Short mmCIF file of C-alpha atoms in Angstrom, two decimals:
data_model
loop_
_atom_site.label_atom_id
_atom_site.label_comp_id
_atom_site.label_asym_id
_atom_site.label_seq_id
_atom_site.Cartn_x
_atom_site.Cartn_y
_atom_site.Cartn_z
CA UNK A 25 0.49 33.69 -0.09
CA UNK A 26 -2.60 31.44 -0.32
CA UNK A 27 -2.97 27.89 -1.54
CA UNK A 28 -6.40 26.30 -2.04
CA UNK A 29 -7.32 22.78 -3.12
CA UNK A 30 -10.82 21.41 -3.62
CA UNK A 31 -12.18 18.11 -4.84
CA UNK A 32 -15.78 17.33 -5.73
CA UNK A 33 -16.81 13.74 -6.35
CA UNK A 34 -20.07 12.21 -7.55
CA UNK A 35 -20.92 8.53 -7.31
CA UNK A 36 -24.24 7.19 -8.59
CA UNK A 37 -25.63 3.66 -8.88
CA UNK A 38 -28.91 2.77 -10.55
CA UNK A 39 -30.99 -0.36 -10.94
CA UNK A 40 -34.27 -0.64 -12.82
CA UNK A 41 -36.45 -3.73 -13.03
CA UNK A 42 -39.65 -4.17 -15.02
CA UNK A 43 -41.46 -7.45 -14.32
CA UNK A 44 -43.14 -9.44 -17.06
CA UNK A 45 -46.78 -8.48 -17.54
CA UNK A 46 -49.71 -8.88 -19.91
CA UNK A 47 -51.45 -6.03 -21.71
CA UNK A 48 -54.69 -5.94 -23.65
CA UNK A 49 -54.94 -4.12 -26.99
CA UNK A 50 -58.58 -3.07 -27.06
CA UNK A 51 -58.84 -2.03 -30.70
CA UNK A 52 -57.22 -5.25 -31.94
CA UNK A 53 -58.76 -7.49 -29.26
CA UNK A 54 -55.32 -8.91 -28.51
CA UNK A 55 -53.40 -9.85 -25.37
CA UNK A 56 -49.66 -9.11 -25.49
CA UNK A 57 -47.00 -10.70 -23.31
CA UNK A 58 -44.42 -8.10 -22.29
CA UNK A 59 -41.09 -9.60 -21.19
CA UNK A 60 -39.30 -8.62 -18.01
CA UNK A 61 -36.19 -6.48 -18.22
CA UNK A 62 -33.45 -5.28 -15.89
CA UNK A 63 -30.73 -2.67 -16.26
CA UNK A 64 -27.94 -1.53 -13.94
CA UNK A 65 -25.52 1.32 -14.20
CA UNK A 66 -22.80 3.28 -12.46
CA UNK A 67 -21.65 6.86 -12.99
CA UNK A 68 -18.76 8.70 -11.38
CA UNK A 69 -17.21 12.11 -11.81
CA UNK A 70 -14.41 14.03 -10.14
CA UNK A 71 -13.45 17.69 -10.34
CA UNK A 72 -10.15 18.87 -8.83
CA UNK A 73 -9.24 22.53 -8.58
CA UNK A 74 -6.15 24.27 -7.24
CA UNK A 75 -5.57 27.99 -6.74
CA UNK A 76 -2.30 29.67 -5.76
CA UNK A 77 -2.30 33.45 -5.24
CA UNK A 78 0.31 35.89 -4.00
CA UNK A 79 -0.97 39.26 -2.83
CA UNK A 80 1.21 42.27 -1.90
CA UNK A 81 0.02 45.63 -0.59
CA UNK A 82 2.11 48.79 -0.27
CA UNK A 83 1.02 52.11 1.28
CA UNK A 84 3.29 55.17 0.97
CA UNK A 85 1.78 58.43 2.14
CA UNK A 86 -1.23 59.01 -0.16
CA UNK A 87 -0.30 56.23 -2.54
CA UNK A 88 -1.80 52.73 -2.33
CA UNK A 89 -0.44 49.95 -4.51
CA UNK A 90 -1.67 46.32 -4.59
CA UNK A 91 -0.33 43.45 -6.67
CA UNK A 92 -1.88 40.03 -7.19
CA UNK A 93 -0.50 37.13 -9.24
CA UNK A 94 -1.85 33.60 -9.34
CA UNK A 95 -2.29 30.27 -11.01
CA UNK A 96 -5.44 28.11 -11.22
CA UNK A 97 -5.86 24.55 -12.47
CA UNK A 98 -8.96 22.46 -13.07
CA UNK A 99 -9.17 18.78 -13.99
CA UNK A 100 -12.53 17.07 -14.61
CA UNK A 101 -13.02 13.36 -15.27
CA UNK A 102 -16.16 11.27 -15.64
CA UNK A 103 -17.08 7.70 -16.60
CA UNK A 104 -20.19 5.54 -16.81
CA UNK A 105 -21.12 1.88 -17.33
CA UNK A 106 -24.51 0.28 -18.07
CA UNK A 107 -25.64 -3.29 -18.63
CA UNK A 108 -29.00 -4.95 -19.17
CA UNK A 109 -30.88 -8.16 -19.95
CA UNK A 110 -34.44 -9.26 -20.65
CA UNK A 111 -36.56 -12.35 -20.06
CA UNK A 112 -35.63 -13.03 -16.44
CA UNK A 113 -36.50 -16.49 -15.13
CA UNK A 114 -39.08 -15.08 -12.70
CA UNK A 115 -40.59 -11.84 -11.40
CA UNK A 116 -39.33 -12.01 -7.82
CA UNK A 117 -35.55 -12.29 -8.26
CA UNK A 118 -34.44 -9.08 -10.04
CA UNK A 119 -30.83 -10.00 -10.68
CA UNK A 120 -28.91 -9.25 -13.83
CA UNK A 121 -27.43 -12.75 -14.05
CA UNK A 122 -30.93 -14.31 -14.19
CA UNK A 123 -31.76 -12.70 -17.52
CA UNK A 124 -31.51 -14.28 -20.97
CA UNK A 125 -27.85 -14.26 -22.08
CA UNK A 126 -28.99 -13.73 -25.69
CA UNK A 127 -30.50 -10.33 -24.74
CA UNK A 128 -27.37 -9.10 -22.94
CA UNK A 129 -26.31 -5.51 -23.74
CA UNK A 130 -23.71 -3.22 -22.18
CA UNK A 131 -22.14 0.15 -22.82
CA UNK A 132 -19.59 2.53 -21.30
CA UNK A 133 -18.32 6.08 -21.70
CA UNK A 134 -15.52 8.27 -20.40
CA UNK A 135 -14.50 11.90 -20.74
CA UNK A 136 -12.10 14.46 -19.30
CA UNK A 137 -10.97 18.04 -19.76
CA UNK A 138 -8.44 20.38 -18.20
CA UNK A 139 -8.04 24.12 -17.77
CA UNK A 140 -4.88 26.01 -16.76
CA UNK A 141 -4.90 29.73 -15.95
CA UNK A 142 -2.26 32.33 -15.08
CA UNK A 143 -3.46 35.76 -13.96
CA UNK A 144 -2.28 39.02 -12.50
CA UNK A 145 -3.79 42.28 -11.27
CA UNK A 146 -2.40 45.64 -10.18
CA UNK A 147 -4.40 48.32 -8.38
CA UNK A 148 -3.25 51.88 -7.77
CA UNK A 149 -5.01 54.56 -5.80
CA UNK A 150 -3.95 58.12 -4.98
CA UNK A 151 -5.49 59.71 -1.91
CA UNK A 152 -8.60 57.56 -2.40
CA UNK A 153 -9.39 59.98 -5.23
CA UNK A 154 -7.86 58.60 -8.44
CA UNK A 155 -8.19 54.85 -8.88
CA UNK A 156 -6.70 52.62 -11.57
CA UNK A 157 -6.74 48.85 -12.04
CA UNK A 158 -5.39 46.53 -14.74
CA UNK A 159 -5.59 42.77 -14.96
CA UNK A 160 -4.67 40.02 -17.41
CA UNK A 161 -5.46 36.33 -17.75
CA UNK A 162 -3.76 33.69 -19.85
CA UNK A 163 -5.91 30.56 -20.10
CA UNK A 164 -5.28 27.21 -21.74
CA UNK A 165 -8.02 24.67 -22.49
CA UNK A 166 -7.74 21.02 -23.47
CA UNK A 167 -10.94 21.34 -25.52
CA UNK A 168 -9.04 22.95 -28.40
CA UNK A 169 -6.27 21.67 -30.69
CA UNK A 170 -2.58 22.55 -30.37
CA UNK A 171 -1.97 26.12 -31.49
CA UNK A 172 -5.47 27.23 -30.46
CA UNK A 173 -5.55 26.18 -26.81
CA UNK A 174 -4.41 29.45 -25.27
CA UNK A 175 -6.15 32.79 -25.01
CA UNK A 176 -5.07 36.08 -23.41
CA UNK A 177 -7.68 38.42 -21.89
CA UNK A 178 -6.65 41.87 -20.56
CA UNK A 179 -8.83 44.43 -18.75
CA UNK A 180 -8.38 47.99 -17.45
CA UNK A 181 -10.55 50.29 -15.36
CA UNK A 182 -10.29 53.75 -13.85
CA UNK A 183 -12.36 55.89 -11.49
CA UNK A 184 -12.37 59.51 -10.32
CA UNK A 185 -13.95 60.38 -6.99
CA UNK A 186 -14.98 63.91 -7.83
CA UNK A 187 -16.47 64.48 -4.38
CA UNK A 188 -12.93 64.31 -2.92
CA UNK A 189 -11.75 67.37 -4.88
CA UNK A 190 -11.34 70.69 -3.10
CA UNK A 191 -13.73 72.47 -5.47
CA UNK A 192 -16.51 70.25 -4.07
CA UNK A 193 -16.04 71.50 -0.51
CA UNK A 194 -19.06 73.82 -0.74
CA UNK A 195 -21.31 71.07 -2.12
CA UNK A 196 -22.05 69.54 1.25
CA UNK A 197 -25.26 67.99 -0.08
CA UNK A 198 -23.12 65.63 -2.20
CA UNK A 199 -21.51 62.96 -0.04
CA UNK A 200 -20.13 60.89 -2.89
CA UNK A 201 -19.74 61.45 -6.63
CA UNK A 202 -17.66 59.02 -8.66
CA UNK A 203 -17.07 58.73 -12.39
CA UNK A 204 -15.78 55.36 -13.63
CA UNK A 205 -15.04 53.54 -16.84
CA UNK A 206 -13.66 50.18 -17.94
CA UNK A 207 -12.84 48.05 -20.94
CA UNK A 208 -12.06 44.38 -20.69
CA UNK A 209 -12.10 41.00 -22.38
CA UNK A 210 -13.43 37.64 -21.25
CA UNK A 211 -12.93 34.17 -22.75
CA UNK A 212 -15.33 31.27 -23.03
CA UNK A 213 -14.34 27.66 -23.75
CA UNK A 214 -17.57 25.94 -22.71
CA UNK A 215 -19.13 23.90 -25.51
CA UNK A 216 -21.61 21.91 -23.44
CA UNK A 217 -20.51 18.36 -22.69
CA UNK A 218 -18.28 18.26 -25.77
CA UNK A 219 -14.84 17.83 -24.19
CA UNK A 220 -13.18 17.13 -27.53
CA UNK A 221 -14.42 19.93 -29.79
CA UNK A 222 -11.23 19.88 -31.88
CA UNK A 223 -11.02 16.10 -32.29
CA UNK A 224 -12.58 13.67 -34.72
CA UNK A 225 -14.52 11.14 -32.65
CA UNK A 226 -14.99 7.47 -33.47
CA UNK A 227 -17.84 5.65 -31.75
CA UNK A 228 -18.14 1.90 -31.36
CA UNK A 229 -21.11 -0.30 -30.66
CA UNK A 230 -22.81 -0.24 -34.06
CA UNK A 231 -23.69 -3.51 -35.81
CA UNK A 232 -23.28 -3.95 -39.57
CA UNK A 233 -24.86 -6.73 -41.66
CA UNK A 234 -22.08 -8.78 -43.22
CA UNK A 235 -23.41 -11.84 -44.95
CA UNK A 236 -26.02 -13.39 -42.70
CA UNK A 237 -24.45 -12.04 -39.49
CA UNK A 238 -24.42 -8.74 -37.62
CA UNK A 239 -20.80 -7.78 -36.98
CA UNK A 240 -19.75 -5.13 -34.42
CA UNK A 241 -18.00 -2.05 -35.77
CA UNK A 242 -17.48 1.69 -35.41
CA UNK A 243 -18.57 4.89 -37.12
CA UNK A 244 -17.46 8.52 -37.31
CA UNK A 245 -19.48 10.30 -34.65
CA UNK A 246 -18.00 13.80 -35.09
CA UNK A 247 -15.95 15.59 -37.72
CA UNK A 248 -14.05 18.31 -35.90
CA UNK A 249 -13.12 21.84 -36.85
CA UNK A 250 -9.41 21.84 -36.02
CA UNK A 251 -9.29 25.64 -35.98
CA UNK A 252 -11.90 26.08 -33.21
CA UNK A 253 -10.64 28.28 -30.38
CA UNK A 254 -11.74 30.61 -27.57
CA UNK A 255 -14.91 32.70 -27.80
CA UNK A 256 -14.03 36.29 -26.80
CA UNK A 257 -16.20 39.03 -25.30
CA UNK A 258 -15.10 42.68 -25.23
CA UNK A 259 -17.08 44.89 -22.86
CA UNK A 260 -16.91 48.66 -22.50
CA UNK A 261 -18.61 50.43 -19.64
CA UNK A 262 -18.96 53.95 -18.29
CA UNK A 263 -20.83 54.82 -15.13
CA UNK A 264 -21.60 57.37 -12.43
CA UNK A 265 -22.29 56.77 -8.71
CA UNK A 266 -23.64 59.39 -6.32
CA UNK A 267 -24.89 59.73 -2.75
CA UNK A 268 -26.97 62.88 -2.12
CA UNK A 269 -28.45 64.53 0.96
CA UNK A 270 -27.32 61.55 3.05
CA UNK A 271 -30.43 59.64 1.94
CA UNK A 272 -30.32 59.04 -1.82
CA UNK A 273 -28.12 56.63 -3.80
CA UNK A 274 -27.99 56.98 -7.59
CA UNK A 275 -26.12 54.89 -10.15
CA UNK A 276 -26.03 54.92 -13.95
CA UNK A 277 -24.20 52.56 -16.34
CA UNK A 278 -23.96 52.46 -20.11
CA UNK A 279 -22.29 49.45 -21.67
CA UNK A 280 -21.47 47.88 -25.00
CA UNK A 281 -20.63 44.17 -25.18
CA UNK A 282 -19.35 42.47 -28.34
CA UNK A 283 -18.91 38.71 -28.43
CA UNK A 284 -16.80 37.37 -31.29
CA UNK A 285 -15.95 33.85 -32.48
CA UNK A 286 -19.09 32.50 -30.81
CA UNK A 287 -18.96 28.75 -30.27
CA UNK A 288 -21.87 27.15 -32.11
CA UNK A 289 -22.61 23.77 -33.62
CA UNK A 290 -22.47 23.61 -37.41
CA UNK A 291 -25.62 22.00 -38.80
CA UNK A 292 -24.42 19.34 -41.24
CA UNK A 293 -26.76 17.53 -43.65
CA UNK A 294 -27.53 13.88 -43.01
CA UNK A 295 -25.50 13.01 -46.11
CA UNK A 296 -22.36 13.99 -44.16
CA UNK A 297 -22.70 10.64 -42.41
CA UNK A 298 -21.87 11.83 -38.88
CA UNK A 299 -23.99 11.73 -35.76
CA UNK A 300 -22.91 14.91 -33.94
CA UNK A 301 -22.48 18.35 -35.42
CA UNK A 302 -18.99 19.89 -35.13
CA UNK A 303 -18.36 23.02 -33.08
CA UNK A 304 -16.95 26.12 -34.78
CA UNK A 305 -16.40 29.84 -34.20
CA UNK A 306 -19.33 31.10 -36.23
CA UNK A 307 -20.58 34.56 -35.37
CA UNK A 308 -20.52 37.96 -33.68
CA UNK A 309 -23.23 39.41 -31.42
CA UNK A 310 -23.43 42.92 -29.97
CA UNK A 311 -25.32 44.06 -26.86
CA UNK A 312 -25.85 47.73 -26.02
CA UNK A 313 -27.73 48.92 -23.00
CA UNK A 314 -28.01 50.98 -19.86
CA UNK A 315 -28.87 50.43 -16.21
CA UNK A 316 -30.24 52.92 -13.69
CA UNK A 317 -30.67 52.31 -10.00
CA UNK A 318 -32.01 54.73 -7.39
CA UNK A 319 -32.35 54.18 -3.69
CA UNK A 320 -33.73 55.98 -0.67
CA UNK A 321 -32.56 55.15 2.85
CA UNK A 322 -33.48 56.68 6.19
CA UNK A 323 -32.62 56.12 9.85
CA UNK A 324 -35.92 56.78 11.61
CA UNK A 325 -34.78 55.85 15.10
CA UNK A 326 -31.76 54.32 16.81
CA UNK A 327 -33.00 50.80 16.20
CA UNK A 328 -35.10 51.31 13.06
CA UNK A 329 -34.22 52.19 9.48
CA UNK A 330 -35.66 51.43 6.05
CA UNK A 331 -34.66 51.67 2.38
CA UNK A 332 -36.38 51.58 -0.99
CA UNK A 333 -34.62 50.71 -4.26
CA UNK A 334 -35.67 51.05 -7.88
CA UNK A 335 -33.92 49.49 -10.88
CA UNK A 336 -34.50 50.15 -14.55
CA UNK A 337 -32.57 48.71 -17.48
CA UNK A 338 -32.75 48.45 -21.24
CA UNK A 339 -30.61 46.69 -23.83
CA UNK A 340 -30.61 45.78 -27.50
CA UNK A 341 -29.15 42.57 -28.84
CA UNK A 342 -28.21 41.98 -32.50
CA UNK A 343 -26.42 39.35 -34.54
CA UNK A 344 -23.93 41.33 -36.63
CA UNK A 345 -21.96 38.60 -38.38
CA UNK A 346 -22.42 34.88 -39.11
CA UNK A 347 -19.62 34.53 -41.67
CA UNK A 348 -20.61 32.20 -44.47
CA UNK A 349 -23.54 30.87 -42.42
CA UNK A 350 -26.35 33.15 -43.50
CA UNK A 351 -28.92 31.64 -41.13
CA UNK A 352 -28.38 29.38 -38.13
CA UNK A 353 -31.25 27.24 -36.85
CA UNK A 354 -31.25 25.31 -33.58
CA UNK A 355 -33.41 24.07 -30.72
CA UNK A 356 -35.32 21.00 -31.89
CA UNK A 357 -39.00 20.97 -30.93
CA UNK A 358 -39.99 17.39 -30.11
CA UNK A 359 -43.62 18.11 -31.00
CA UNK A 360 -42.93 19.27 -34.56
CA UNK A 361 -39.41 17.87 -35.15
CA UNK A 362 -38.51 21.37 -36.34
CA UNK A 363 -36.27 24.16 -35.08
CA UNK A 364 -37.60 26.69 -32.57
CA UNK A 365 -34.90 29.39 -32.77
CA UNK A 366 -32.87 31.15 -35.41
CA UNK A 367 -29.83 33.43 -35.65
CA UNK A 368 -29.82 35.76 -38.63
CA UNK A 369 -27.70 38.83 -39.32
CA UNK A 370 -29.52 41.99 -38.29
CA UNK A 371 -31.92 40.19 -35.91
CA UNK A 372 -31.73 39.42 -32.20
CA UNK A 373 -30.03 36.19 -31.19
CA UNK A 374 -32.30 33.31 -30.24
CA UNK A 375 -35.26 34.72 -32.18
CA UNK A 376 -38.27 32.46 -32.37
CA UNK A 377 -38.79 30.76 -35.70
CA UNK A 378 -42.09 29.48 -37.03
CA UNK A 379 -45.16 30.09 -39.15
CA UNK A 380 -47.07 33.35 -39.22
CA UNK A 381 -50.84 32.91 -39.27
CA UNK A 382 -52.26 34.23 -42.55
CA UNK A 383 -55.88 33.67 -41.59
CA UNK A 384 -58.51 31.00 -41.03
CA UNK A 385 -59.18 28.66 -43.92
CA UNK A 386 -62.82 28.02 -44.80
CA UNK A 387 -64.83 26.95 -47.84
CA UNK A 388 -64.86 30.49 -49.26
CA UNK A 389 -61.14 31.36 -49.14
CA UNK A 390 -59.37 28.02 -49.42
CA UNK A 391 -56.21 28.33 -51.50
CA UNK A 392 -56.06 32.14 -51.20
CA UNK A 393 -54.33 32.56 -47.81
CA UNK A 394 -50.51 32.64 -48.06
CA UNK A 395 -48.26 31.06 -45.47
CA UNK A 396 -44.56 31.81 -45.02
CA UNK A 397 -41.71 31.06 -42.64
CA UNK A 398 -40.70 34.15 -40.71
CA UNK A 399 -38.74 35.48 -37.76
CA UNK A 400 -40.72 36.25 -34.65
CA UNK A 401 -38.31 38.14 -32.34
#
C-alpha cells in the first residue's frame, strides 16, 4: 500500500518602471514628451496531487497474478493581480503611489480545475510464456458540465513468448521471440488554459459610454458548449520482438490510432459578440503507421562492449470527420493576420494554408495569372 502527496507552488512578483523621456520625430521635425509609467504585479499558482495505490502479487507454481487498484487526485489553483499608474512626480522614485491617481488602472484573475481518477490493473502470466494484462480508468474532470464530466477508458494486451515453447528447442539461434498485441483507450481533457470549457464566462472591466461618462460594466467573454466532454483515443497495436544469434535485436510494430471527439475551438463570427471561441468536440483523426528497430550488440572484451541501433518509422495522418464543420482554420499569423493551418476532411491535420504561386506578374501577362487559396500539406 503506497500513499504519495506532492505540492508544487509558484510565486512571482514583477515591477516595471519607464522614466519620462523625450523623443524626436525626424520626419515631422517634432519633439514628443513621453510620460513615465510604472506597473506592478503578482502571480501565484499551486498544484496538489495525491496518489493511493494498493498492489498485490500472487505466485502459485507456474502462475503469476498481480493486481493493482488506485485513486489519484489533482487540484490546481492560480491567481494574479496587476496595477499601474503614469506621470510619476519624478524619475528617481519609482513607486506606484507617486503616480497620477487619474491614470490608475488595476486588474485581477483567478482560475482552478480538478481531476479525480480511479484505476485498476490485473496482470496474469503462465510460465513466463503466456502473458495477459487488462486495465481500466474512470476519470472525472471539472472542466466539463454535469453529466459529461466522467469518462471510462479500458485497455487489454496479450503476449506469447514463442521462444519458450518446446518446439523451439532446436532453434538455439533464437534467444527470444515474442508476439504481442494490444487495444486500448485514452482520454484527454486538456483545452489549454480554458478551465471552464462548459461554462458561459462573464468578464468585467469594460467601460461603456452612458451620457457624457464612461461607466464600468461587463460583457459575455465566452458562450459555452454545454455538451463538451472527453476526447477519446482508441489505439490498436500488434508487434514482434526477437533476439537472434546473441547479438541482434529486432522489433516491429504496426499501429492504428483513432482520436474521436477532438477538442477544438469553434470559430465564431465577430457578430456573435463574444471575445473567446467556445470549445467543442468537433472531429475525428486517424493515424496508421509502423515502426522498425534493429540493433547489434557485441561484448568484445571483459570490460568493453558496443552496440549499434537503427530505427525506421512511417505513418499517415488523415482527418476523417469534422461533423458540420467542413473546414477548420486556426493559427493566426501576426504578419498577415490570417490563418496558417487548416483541418479538412481527407487531408492531414494541421496542413499549411496559404496562396499558391501562379507565376510572376509583369507588363506582358498582368491579369492573366490566376491565384487561389489551397492546401499545402
